[in-house]
XYZ file of C-alpha atoms in Angstrom:
173
model
C -0.051 0.150 0.120
C 1.478 3.433 -0.851
C 1.008 6.157 1.646
C 2.274 9.822 1.002
C 1.868 13.242 2.425
C 1.036 15.494 -0.375
C 0.101 19.318 -0.595
C -1.908 20.322 -3.697
C -0.299 23.465 -5.547
C -1.854 26.563 -4.397
C -3.250 25.056 -1.001
C -2.217 26.748 2.117
C 0.118 24.637 4.172
C 0.161 26.143 7.550
C -2.041 24.364 9.792
C -3.064 21.814 7.413
C -2.048 18.122 7.333
C -2.591 15.749 4.401
C -2.975 11.863 4.425
C -3.302 9.985 1.151
C -3.515 6.221 0.426
C -4.647 4.033 -2.460
C -6.300 0.651 -1.947
C -7.842 -2.086 -3.517
C -11.620 -2.191 -3.644
C -11.922 -5.308 -1.697
C -12.956 -5.682 2.050
C -9.398 -6.290 3.226
C -8.254 -3.224 1.211
C -10.710 -0.901 2.904
C -9.864 -2.497 6.441
C -6.003 -1.751 5.732
C -6.716 1.887 4.698
C -8.873 2.462 7.810
C -6.299 1.308 10.195
C -3.639 3.252 8.301
C -5.635 6.301 8.534
C -6.488 5.712 12.184
C -2.915 5.107 12.800
C -1.820 8.564 11.072
C -4.727 10.502 12.914
C -3.411 9.082 16.204
C 0.104 10.462 15.349
C -1.547 13.903 14.669
C -3.850 13.880 17.711
C -3.128 16.908 19.742
C -0.324 18.340 17.631
C -2.469 21.366 16.953
C -5.164 22.922 18.974
C -8.029 21.888 19.357
C -7.125 18.673 20.908
C -9.708 16.021 19.730
C -11.850 14.133 22.109
C -12.136 10.484 21.957
C -15.645 10.902 20.772
C -14.163 12.682 17.971
C -11.750 10.176 17.205
C -14.317 7.431 17.298
C -16.733 9.653 14.790
C -13.621 9.920 12.217
C -13.011 6.092 12.464
C -16.552 5.200 11.692
C -16.793 7.605 8.920
C -13.572 6.366 7.403
C -14.609 2.882 7.863
C -18.182 3.356 6.140
C -16.847 5.238 3.059
C -14.160 2.874 2.402
C -16.358 -0.093 2.711
C -18.636 1.523 0.430
C -16.116 2.221 -2.215
C -15.001 -1.572 -1.952
C -18.747 -2.793 -2.243
C -20.055 -0.210 -4.506
C -17.345 1.340 -6.440
C -15.342 -1.699 -7.361
C -13.999 -1.756 -10.976
C -11.703 -4.571 -11.913
C -7.648 -3.515 -11.977
C -8.718 -0.270 -10.553
C -7.733 0.903 -6.774
C -9.720 3.513 -4.509
C -8.335 6.478 -2.941
C -8.528 7.674 1.109
C -7.660 11.193 1.596
C -7.707 12.845 4.818
C -7.148 16.794 5.287
C -6.754 17.912 8.970
C -6.862 21.364 9.713
C -7.026 23.261 13.188
C -10.943 23.223 13.068
C -11.995 20.438 10.526
C -11.192 16.940 9.231
C -12.119 16.336 5.943
C -12.481 12.525 4.810
C -12.621 11.607 1.124
C -12.700 8.360 -0.731
C -12.623 8.337 -4.393
C -13.396 5.482 -6.633
C -14.014 4.711 -10.463
C -17.721 4.073 -10.428
C -18.778 7.664 -11.325
C -22.039 6.465 -12.589
C -23.009 4.840 -9.116
C -23.949 7.985 -7.136
C -24.699 7.628 -3.471
C -28.167 8.008 -2.200
C -28.917 7.939 1.648
C -32.079 5.966 2.340
C -35.021 8.282 2.826
C -36.962 5.808 5.092
C -35.015 4.144 7.852
C -37.945 1.842 8.518
C -38.557 0.720 5.056
C -36.184 -2.056 5.308
C -35.459 -2.548 8.936
C -34.676 -6.274 8.561
C -32.207 -5.668 5.699
C -28.491 -6.314 6.239
C -27.469 -3.089 4.358
C -28.447 -0.026 3.353
C -27.958 2.211 6.476
C -24.245 3.295 5.808
C -25.184 6.704 4.496
C -27.689 7.279 6.984
C -24.781 6.728 9.737
C -22.461 9.173 7.643
C -25.335 11.809 7.495
C -25.949 11.582 11.256
C -22.254 11.730 12.056
C -20.943 14.054 9.887
C -21.393 17.748 10.014
C -21.533 17.777 6.239
C -21.180 15.292 3.524
C -21.583 15.033 -0.254
C -20.436 13.558 -3.649
C -18.426 15.093 -6.534
C -17.762 13.851 -9.880
C -13.910 12.655 -10.184
C -12.934 13.107 -14.194
C -12.891 11.034 -16.013
C -15.400 8.449 -14.516
C -15.172 8.379 -10.911
C -16.657 10.029 -8.134
C -15.354 11.336 -4.615
C -17.658 10.898 -1.708
C -16.725 13.228 1.226
C -17.608 13.979 4.888
C -16.321 16.829 7.190
C -16.451 16.798 11.005
C -15.437 19.756 13.021
C -12.701 18.958 15.619
C -14.403 18.986 18.772
C -12.218 19.721 21.811
C -11.784 18.568 25.080
C -12.187 21.020 27.961
C -8.762 21.661 29.528
C -9.150 22.687 33.254
C -6.847 23.294 36.111
C -7.440 21.612 39.376
C -8.440 24.476 41.725
C -10.161 24.394 45.299
C -13.082 22.053 45.827
C -16.562 23.634 45.481
C -19.272 23.499 47.932
C -21.958 25.076 49.501
C -21.328 28.736 49.361
C -18.677 28.871 47.012
C -19.074 30.746 43.563
C -16.864 30.649 40.586
C -15.813 34.201 41.544
C -14.216 33.021 44.696
C -12.371 30.168 43.321
């Protein structure tokens, strides 16, 4: 698996980190790409403010897993790989998965109850509920990029202070 960090020409580099990897459109390929991305995110966690929460890391992991699995399942073209790209700024994580099946655009289910017993079909509903924004763009000459963005939520850093109790106010601490 090829991994590289790339900054596109004309793109600001201050405060922005990039991860890119190609993966075969198989379940194993999607799994491997997801774990590589998780390792990369773990090494970049907290290097810049704000510090992501564990919930934020779990959300990112779920979004990466869903988008890579969808590319392996719905975007497979014999002999063509998919690409996972992460862009991490101080305020946002953007996840992009590009595959070669531009004619198969993602459509989230309108009615969750319609096929409650089905084994699939809820992935984009999960993406829509977890991501702050998501969408799909054409990737010429015949592919597509499905993306999701998450605001980097931060944990509150507090300094230990005197215990609070009856009669204490924040001004007296």
